[in-house]
CSV table of N, CA and C and ligand atoms in Angstrom, one decimal:
chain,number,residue,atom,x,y,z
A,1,UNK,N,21.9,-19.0,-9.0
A,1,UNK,CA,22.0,-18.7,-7.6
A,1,UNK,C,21.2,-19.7,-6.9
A,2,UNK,N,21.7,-20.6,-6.2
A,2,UNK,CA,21.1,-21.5,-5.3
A,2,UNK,C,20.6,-21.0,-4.0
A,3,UNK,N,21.2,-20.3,-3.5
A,3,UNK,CA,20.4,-19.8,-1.9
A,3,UNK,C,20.4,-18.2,-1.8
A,4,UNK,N,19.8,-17.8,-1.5
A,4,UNK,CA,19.8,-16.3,-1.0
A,4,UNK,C,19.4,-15.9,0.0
A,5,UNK,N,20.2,-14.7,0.7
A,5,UNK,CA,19.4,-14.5,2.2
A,5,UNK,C,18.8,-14.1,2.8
A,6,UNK,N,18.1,-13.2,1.5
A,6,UNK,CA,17.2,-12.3,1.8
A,6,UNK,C,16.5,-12.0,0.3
A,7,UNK,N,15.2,-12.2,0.4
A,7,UNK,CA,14.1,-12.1,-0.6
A,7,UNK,C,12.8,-10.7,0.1
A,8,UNK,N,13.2,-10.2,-0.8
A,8,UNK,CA,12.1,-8.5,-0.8
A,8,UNK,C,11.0,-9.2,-1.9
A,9,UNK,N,9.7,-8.9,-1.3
A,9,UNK,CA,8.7,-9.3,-2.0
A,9,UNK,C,8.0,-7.9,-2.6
A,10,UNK,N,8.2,-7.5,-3.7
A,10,UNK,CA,7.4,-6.1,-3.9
A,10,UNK,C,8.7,-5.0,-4.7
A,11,UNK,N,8.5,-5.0,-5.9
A,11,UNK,CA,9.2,-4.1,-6.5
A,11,UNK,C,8.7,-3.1,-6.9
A,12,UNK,N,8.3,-2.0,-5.6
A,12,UNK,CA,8.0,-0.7,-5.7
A,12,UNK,C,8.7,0.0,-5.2
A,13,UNK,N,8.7,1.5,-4.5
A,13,UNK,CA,9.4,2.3,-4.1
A,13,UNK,C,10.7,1.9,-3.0
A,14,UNK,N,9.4,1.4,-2.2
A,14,UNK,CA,9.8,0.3,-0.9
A,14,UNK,C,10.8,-0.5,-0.9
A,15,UNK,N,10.2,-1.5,-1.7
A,15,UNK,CA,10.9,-2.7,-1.8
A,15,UNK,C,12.0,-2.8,-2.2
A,16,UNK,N,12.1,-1.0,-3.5
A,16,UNK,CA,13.2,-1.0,-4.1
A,16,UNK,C,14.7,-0.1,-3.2
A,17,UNK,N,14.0,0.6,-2.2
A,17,UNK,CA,14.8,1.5,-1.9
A,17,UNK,C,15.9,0.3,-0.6
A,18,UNK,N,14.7,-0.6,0.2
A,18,UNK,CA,15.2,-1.8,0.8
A,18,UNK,C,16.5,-2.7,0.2
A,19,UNK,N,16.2,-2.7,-0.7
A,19,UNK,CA,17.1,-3.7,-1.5
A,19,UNK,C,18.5,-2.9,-2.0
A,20,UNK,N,18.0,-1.7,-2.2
A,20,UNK,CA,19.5,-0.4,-2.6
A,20,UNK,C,20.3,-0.7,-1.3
A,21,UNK,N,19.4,-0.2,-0.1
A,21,UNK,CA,20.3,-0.7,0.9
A,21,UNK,C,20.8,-1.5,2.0
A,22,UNK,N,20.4,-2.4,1.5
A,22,UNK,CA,21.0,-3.6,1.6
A,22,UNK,C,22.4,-4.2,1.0
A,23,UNK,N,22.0,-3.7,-0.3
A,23,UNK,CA,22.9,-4.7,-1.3
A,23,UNK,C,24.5,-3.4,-0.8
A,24,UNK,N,24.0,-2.1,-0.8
A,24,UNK,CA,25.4,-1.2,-0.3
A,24,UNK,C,25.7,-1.3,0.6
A,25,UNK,N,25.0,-1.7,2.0
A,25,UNK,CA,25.7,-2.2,2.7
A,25,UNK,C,25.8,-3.5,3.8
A,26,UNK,N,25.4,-4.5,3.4
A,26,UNK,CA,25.4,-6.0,3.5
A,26,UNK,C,26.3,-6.8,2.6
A,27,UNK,N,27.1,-7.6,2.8
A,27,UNK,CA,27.3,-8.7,1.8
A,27,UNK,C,26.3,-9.6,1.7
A,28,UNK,N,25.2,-9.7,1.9
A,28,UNK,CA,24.0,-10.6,1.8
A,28,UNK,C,23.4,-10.8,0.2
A,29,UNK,N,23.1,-12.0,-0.7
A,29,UNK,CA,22.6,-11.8,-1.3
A,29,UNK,C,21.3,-11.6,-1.7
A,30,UNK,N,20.6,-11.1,-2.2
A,30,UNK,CA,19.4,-10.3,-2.4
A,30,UNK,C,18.6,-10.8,-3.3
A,31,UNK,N,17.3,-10.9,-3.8
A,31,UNK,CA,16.8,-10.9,-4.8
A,31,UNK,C,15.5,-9.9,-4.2
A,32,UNK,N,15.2,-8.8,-5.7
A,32,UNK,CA,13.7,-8.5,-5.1
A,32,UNK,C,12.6,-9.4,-6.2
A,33,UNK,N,11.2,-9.6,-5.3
A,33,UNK,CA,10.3,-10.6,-6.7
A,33,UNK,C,9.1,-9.7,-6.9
A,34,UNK,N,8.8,-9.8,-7.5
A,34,UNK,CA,7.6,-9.3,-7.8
A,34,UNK,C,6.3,-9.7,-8.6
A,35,UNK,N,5.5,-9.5,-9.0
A,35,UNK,CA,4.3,-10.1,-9.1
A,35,UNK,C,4.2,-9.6,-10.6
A,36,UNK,N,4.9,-8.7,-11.4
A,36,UNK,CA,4.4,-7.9,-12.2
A,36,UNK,C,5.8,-8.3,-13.0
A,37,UNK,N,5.7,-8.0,-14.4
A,37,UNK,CA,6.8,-8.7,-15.4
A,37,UNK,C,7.9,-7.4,-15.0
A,38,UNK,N,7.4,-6.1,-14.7
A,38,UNK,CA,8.5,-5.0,-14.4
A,38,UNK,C,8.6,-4.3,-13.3
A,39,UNK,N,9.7,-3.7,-12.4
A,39,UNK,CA,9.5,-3.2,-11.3
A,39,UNK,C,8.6,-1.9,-11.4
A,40,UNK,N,8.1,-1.2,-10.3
A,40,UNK,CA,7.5,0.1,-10.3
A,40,UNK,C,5.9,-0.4,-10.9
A,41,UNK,N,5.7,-1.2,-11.1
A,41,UNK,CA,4.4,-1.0,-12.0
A,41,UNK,C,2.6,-0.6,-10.9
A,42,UNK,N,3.2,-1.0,-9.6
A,42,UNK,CA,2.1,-1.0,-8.6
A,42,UNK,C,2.0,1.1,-8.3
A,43,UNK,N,1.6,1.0,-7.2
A,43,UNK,CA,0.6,2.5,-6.9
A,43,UNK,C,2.4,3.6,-7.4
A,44,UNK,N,3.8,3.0,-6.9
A,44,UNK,CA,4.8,4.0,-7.0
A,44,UNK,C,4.6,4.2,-8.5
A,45,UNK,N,4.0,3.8,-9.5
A,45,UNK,CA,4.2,5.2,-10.6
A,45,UNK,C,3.0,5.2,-11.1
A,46,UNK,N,2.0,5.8,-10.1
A,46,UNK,CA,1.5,6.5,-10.1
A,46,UNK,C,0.8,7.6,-9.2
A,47,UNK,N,2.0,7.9,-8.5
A,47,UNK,CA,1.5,9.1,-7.4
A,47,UNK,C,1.7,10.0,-7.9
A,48,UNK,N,1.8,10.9,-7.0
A,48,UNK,CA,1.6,12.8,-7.2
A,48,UNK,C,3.2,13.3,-7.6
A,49,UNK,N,4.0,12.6,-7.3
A,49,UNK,CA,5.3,13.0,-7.1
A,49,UNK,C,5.8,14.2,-6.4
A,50,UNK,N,5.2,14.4,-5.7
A,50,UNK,CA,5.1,15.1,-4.4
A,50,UNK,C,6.4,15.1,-3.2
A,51,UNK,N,7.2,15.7,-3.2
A,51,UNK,CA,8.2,15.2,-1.7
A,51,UNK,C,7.4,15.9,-0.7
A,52,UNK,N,6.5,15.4,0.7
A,52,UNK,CA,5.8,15.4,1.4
A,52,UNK,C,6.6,16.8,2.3
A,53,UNK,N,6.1,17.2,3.3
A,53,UNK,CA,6.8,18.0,4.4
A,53,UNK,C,6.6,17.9,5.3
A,54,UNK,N,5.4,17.0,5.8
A,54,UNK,CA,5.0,16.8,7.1
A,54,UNK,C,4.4,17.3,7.6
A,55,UNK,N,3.5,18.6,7.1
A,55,UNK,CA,2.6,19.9,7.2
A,55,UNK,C,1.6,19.0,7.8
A,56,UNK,N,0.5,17.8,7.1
A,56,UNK,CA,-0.8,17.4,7.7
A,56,UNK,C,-0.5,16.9,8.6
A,57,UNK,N,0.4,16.7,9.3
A,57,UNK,CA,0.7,15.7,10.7
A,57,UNK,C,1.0,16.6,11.8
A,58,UNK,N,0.3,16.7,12.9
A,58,UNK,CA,0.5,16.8,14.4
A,58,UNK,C,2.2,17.1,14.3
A,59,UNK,N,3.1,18.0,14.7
A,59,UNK,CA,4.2,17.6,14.9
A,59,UNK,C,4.4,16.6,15.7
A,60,UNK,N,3.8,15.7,16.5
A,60,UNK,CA,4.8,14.9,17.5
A,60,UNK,C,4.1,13.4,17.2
A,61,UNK,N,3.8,13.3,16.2
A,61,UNK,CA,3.4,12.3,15.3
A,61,UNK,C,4.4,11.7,14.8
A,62,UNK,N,4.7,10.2,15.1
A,62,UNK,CA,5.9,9.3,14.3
A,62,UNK,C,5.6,9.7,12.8
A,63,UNK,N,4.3,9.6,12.2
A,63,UNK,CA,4.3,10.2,10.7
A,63,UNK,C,4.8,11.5,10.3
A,64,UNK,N,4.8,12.5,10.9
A,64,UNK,CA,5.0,13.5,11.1
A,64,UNK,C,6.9,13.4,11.3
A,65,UNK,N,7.3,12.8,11.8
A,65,UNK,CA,9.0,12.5,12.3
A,65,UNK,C,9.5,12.0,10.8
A,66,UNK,N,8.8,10.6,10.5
A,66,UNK,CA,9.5,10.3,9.7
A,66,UNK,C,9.5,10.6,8.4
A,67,UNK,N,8.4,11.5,8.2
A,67,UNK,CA,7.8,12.7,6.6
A,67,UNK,C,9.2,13.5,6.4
A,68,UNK,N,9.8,14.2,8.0
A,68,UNK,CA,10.2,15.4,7.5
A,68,UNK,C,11.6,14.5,7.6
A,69,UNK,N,11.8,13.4,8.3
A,69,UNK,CA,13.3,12.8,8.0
A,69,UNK,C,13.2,12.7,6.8
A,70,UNK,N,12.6,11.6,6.3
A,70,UNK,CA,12.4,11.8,4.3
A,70,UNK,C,12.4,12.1,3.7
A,71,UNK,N,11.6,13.2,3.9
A,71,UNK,CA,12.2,15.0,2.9
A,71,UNK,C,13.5,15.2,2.5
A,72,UNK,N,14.4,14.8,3.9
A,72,UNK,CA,15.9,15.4,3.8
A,72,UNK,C,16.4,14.4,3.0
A,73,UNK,N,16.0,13.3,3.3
A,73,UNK,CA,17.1,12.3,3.1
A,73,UNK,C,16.6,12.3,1.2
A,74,UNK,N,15.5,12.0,1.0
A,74,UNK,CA,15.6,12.2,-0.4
A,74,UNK,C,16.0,13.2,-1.4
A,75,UNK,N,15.9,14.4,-0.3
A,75,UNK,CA,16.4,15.7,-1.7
A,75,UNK,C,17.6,15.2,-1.7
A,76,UNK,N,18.3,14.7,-0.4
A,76,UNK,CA,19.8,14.6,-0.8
A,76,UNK,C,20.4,13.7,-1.5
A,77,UNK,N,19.5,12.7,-1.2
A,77,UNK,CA,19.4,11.4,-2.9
A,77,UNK,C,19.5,12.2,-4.3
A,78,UNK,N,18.6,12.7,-4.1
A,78,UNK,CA,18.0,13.6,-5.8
A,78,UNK,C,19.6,14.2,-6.0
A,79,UNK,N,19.9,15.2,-5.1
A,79,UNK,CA,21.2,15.6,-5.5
A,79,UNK,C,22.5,15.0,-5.6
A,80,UNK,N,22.8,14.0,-4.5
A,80,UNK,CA,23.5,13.4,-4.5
A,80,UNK,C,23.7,12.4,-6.1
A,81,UNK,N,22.9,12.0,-6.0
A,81,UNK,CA,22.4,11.0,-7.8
A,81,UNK,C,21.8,11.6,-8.8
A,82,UNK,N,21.9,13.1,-9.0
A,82,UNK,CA,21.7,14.2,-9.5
A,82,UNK,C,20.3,13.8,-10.6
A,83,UNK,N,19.4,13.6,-10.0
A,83,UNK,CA,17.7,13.0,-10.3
A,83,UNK,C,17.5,14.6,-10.6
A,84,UNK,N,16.6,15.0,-11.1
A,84,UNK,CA,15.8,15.9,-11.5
A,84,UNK,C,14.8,16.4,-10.4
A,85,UNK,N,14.5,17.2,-9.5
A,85,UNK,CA,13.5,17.4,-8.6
A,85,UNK,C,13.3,19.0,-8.7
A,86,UNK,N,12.2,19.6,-7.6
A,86,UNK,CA,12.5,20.8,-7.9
A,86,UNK,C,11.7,21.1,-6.5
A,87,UNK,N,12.4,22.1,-5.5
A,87,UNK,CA,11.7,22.5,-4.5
A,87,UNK,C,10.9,24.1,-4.3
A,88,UNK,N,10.0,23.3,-4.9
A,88,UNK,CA,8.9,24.6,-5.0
A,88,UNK,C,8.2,24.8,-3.8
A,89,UNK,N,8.2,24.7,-2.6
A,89,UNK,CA,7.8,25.4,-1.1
A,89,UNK,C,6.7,24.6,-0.8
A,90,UNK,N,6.2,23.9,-1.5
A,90,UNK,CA,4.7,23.0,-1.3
A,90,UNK,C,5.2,22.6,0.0
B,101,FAD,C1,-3.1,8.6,-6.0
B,101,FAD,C2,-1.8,8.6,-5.1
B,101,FAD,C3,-1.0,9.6,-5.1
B,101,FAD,C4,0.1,9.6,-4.2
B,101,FAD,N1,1.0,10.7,-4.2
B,101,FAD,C5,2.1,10.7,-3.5
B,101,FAD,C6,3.0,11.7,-3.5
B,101,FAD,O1,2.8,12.7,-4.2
B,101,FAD,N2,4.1,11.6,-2.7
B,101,FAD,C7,4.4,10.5,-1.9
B,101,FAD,O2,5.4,10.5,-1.2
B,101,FAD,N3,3.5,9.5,-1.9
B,101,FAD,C8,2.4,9.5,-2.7
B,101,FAD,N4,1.5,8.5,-2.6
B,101,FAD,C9,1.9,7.3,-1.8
B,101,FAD,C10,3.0,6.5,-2.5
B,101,FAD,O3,2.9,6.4,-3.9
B,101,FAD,C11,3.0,5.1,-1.9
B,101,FAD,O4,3.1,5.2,-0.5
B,101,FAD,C12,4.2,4.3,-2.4
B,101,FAD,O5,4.3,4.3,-3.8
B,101,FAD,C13,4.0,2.8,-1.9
B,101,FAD,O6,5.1,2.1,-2.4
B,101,FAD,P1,5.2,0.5,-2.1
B,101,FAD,O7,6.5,0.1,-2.7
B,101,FAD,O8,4.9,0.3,-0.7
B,101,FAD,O9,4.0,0.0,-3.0
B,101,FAD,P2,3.9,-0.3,-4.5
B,101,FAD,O10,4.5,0.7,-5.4
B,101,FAD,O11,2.4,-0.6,-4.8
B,101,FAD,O12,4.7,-1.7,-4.7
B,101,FAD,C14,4.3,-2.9,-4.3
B,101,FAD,C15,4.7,-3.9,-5.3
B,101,FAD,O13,4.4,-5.2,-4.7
B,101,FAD,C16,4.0,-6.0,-5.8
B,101,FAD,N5,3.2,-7.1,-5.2
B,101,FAD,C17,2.0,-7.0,-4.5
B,101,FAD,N6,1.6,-8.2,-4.1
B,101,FAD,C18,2.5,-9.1,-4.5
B,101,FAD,C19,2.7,-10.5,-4.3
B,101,FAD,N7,1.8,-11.2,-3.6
B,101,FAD,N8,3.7,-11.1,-4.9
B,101,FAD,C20,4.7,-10.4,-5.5
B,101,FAD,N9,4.6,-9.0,-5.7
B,101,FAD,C21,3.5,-8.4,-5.2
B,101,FAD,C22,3.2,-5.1,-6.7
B,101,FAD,O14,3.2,-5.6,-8.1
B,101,FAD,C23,4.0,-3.8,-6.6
B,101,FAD,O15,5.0,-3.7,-7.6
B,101,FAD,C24,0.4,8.5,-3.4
B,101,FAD,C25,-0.5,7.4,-3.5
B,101,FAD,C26,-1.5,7.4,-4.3
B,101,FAD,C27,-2.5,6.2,-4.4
């Protein structure tokens, strides 16, 4: 590949979820780079694995907005791409 038109620097949760969507809905070619010989290797595997709910945040907090958008959008990943999760009320 000689040119590409978009380079994601960081193959973590981020970088990687960036590049999912892109590449589904862009024709743009992509590459993600990373610093480490495998993706995931930085802080994403090693958190709590936790899906957040936006409880510590002020409701009218952009953190707070985009926690509980997140929440949805990921359980419906998890289900959708039938991932293993489990919503225990945390
Ligand atoms: C202890 C702990 C527990 C957590 N628990 C939870 C939780 O339960 N739920 C939750 O939602 N969040 C949790 N988080 C937060 C969550 O893990 C992070 O917000 C998320 O993983 C960050 O993802 P990232 O892709 O931005 O960073 P990273 O996963 O760190 O990815 C960054 C990548 O960039 C690469 N990189 C860095 N610099 C360069 C460079 N110069 N050139 C090339 N590559 C480079 C690194 O190698 C790495 O792979 C927790 C965080 C911590 C520290």
């Amino acid at each position: 590949m000689d040119k590409l038109d978009i380079a994601i620097i960081g193959a973590g949760v981020i970088g990687l979820a960036i590049a999912c969507e892109l590449a589904l809905k862009t024709n743009k070619t992509l590459a993600v780079i990373d610093s480490s010989r495998r993706f995931g290797q930085g802080v994403s595997s090693r958190n709590s694995q936790v899906i957040h709910s936006g409880v510590y945040y002020a409701p009218e907090m952009l953190k707070s907005i985009l926690c509980i958008k997140g929440n949805r959008l990921l359980y419906k990943f998890c289900e959708k791409n039938r991932i293993h999760h489990q919503r225990c009320g945390k």
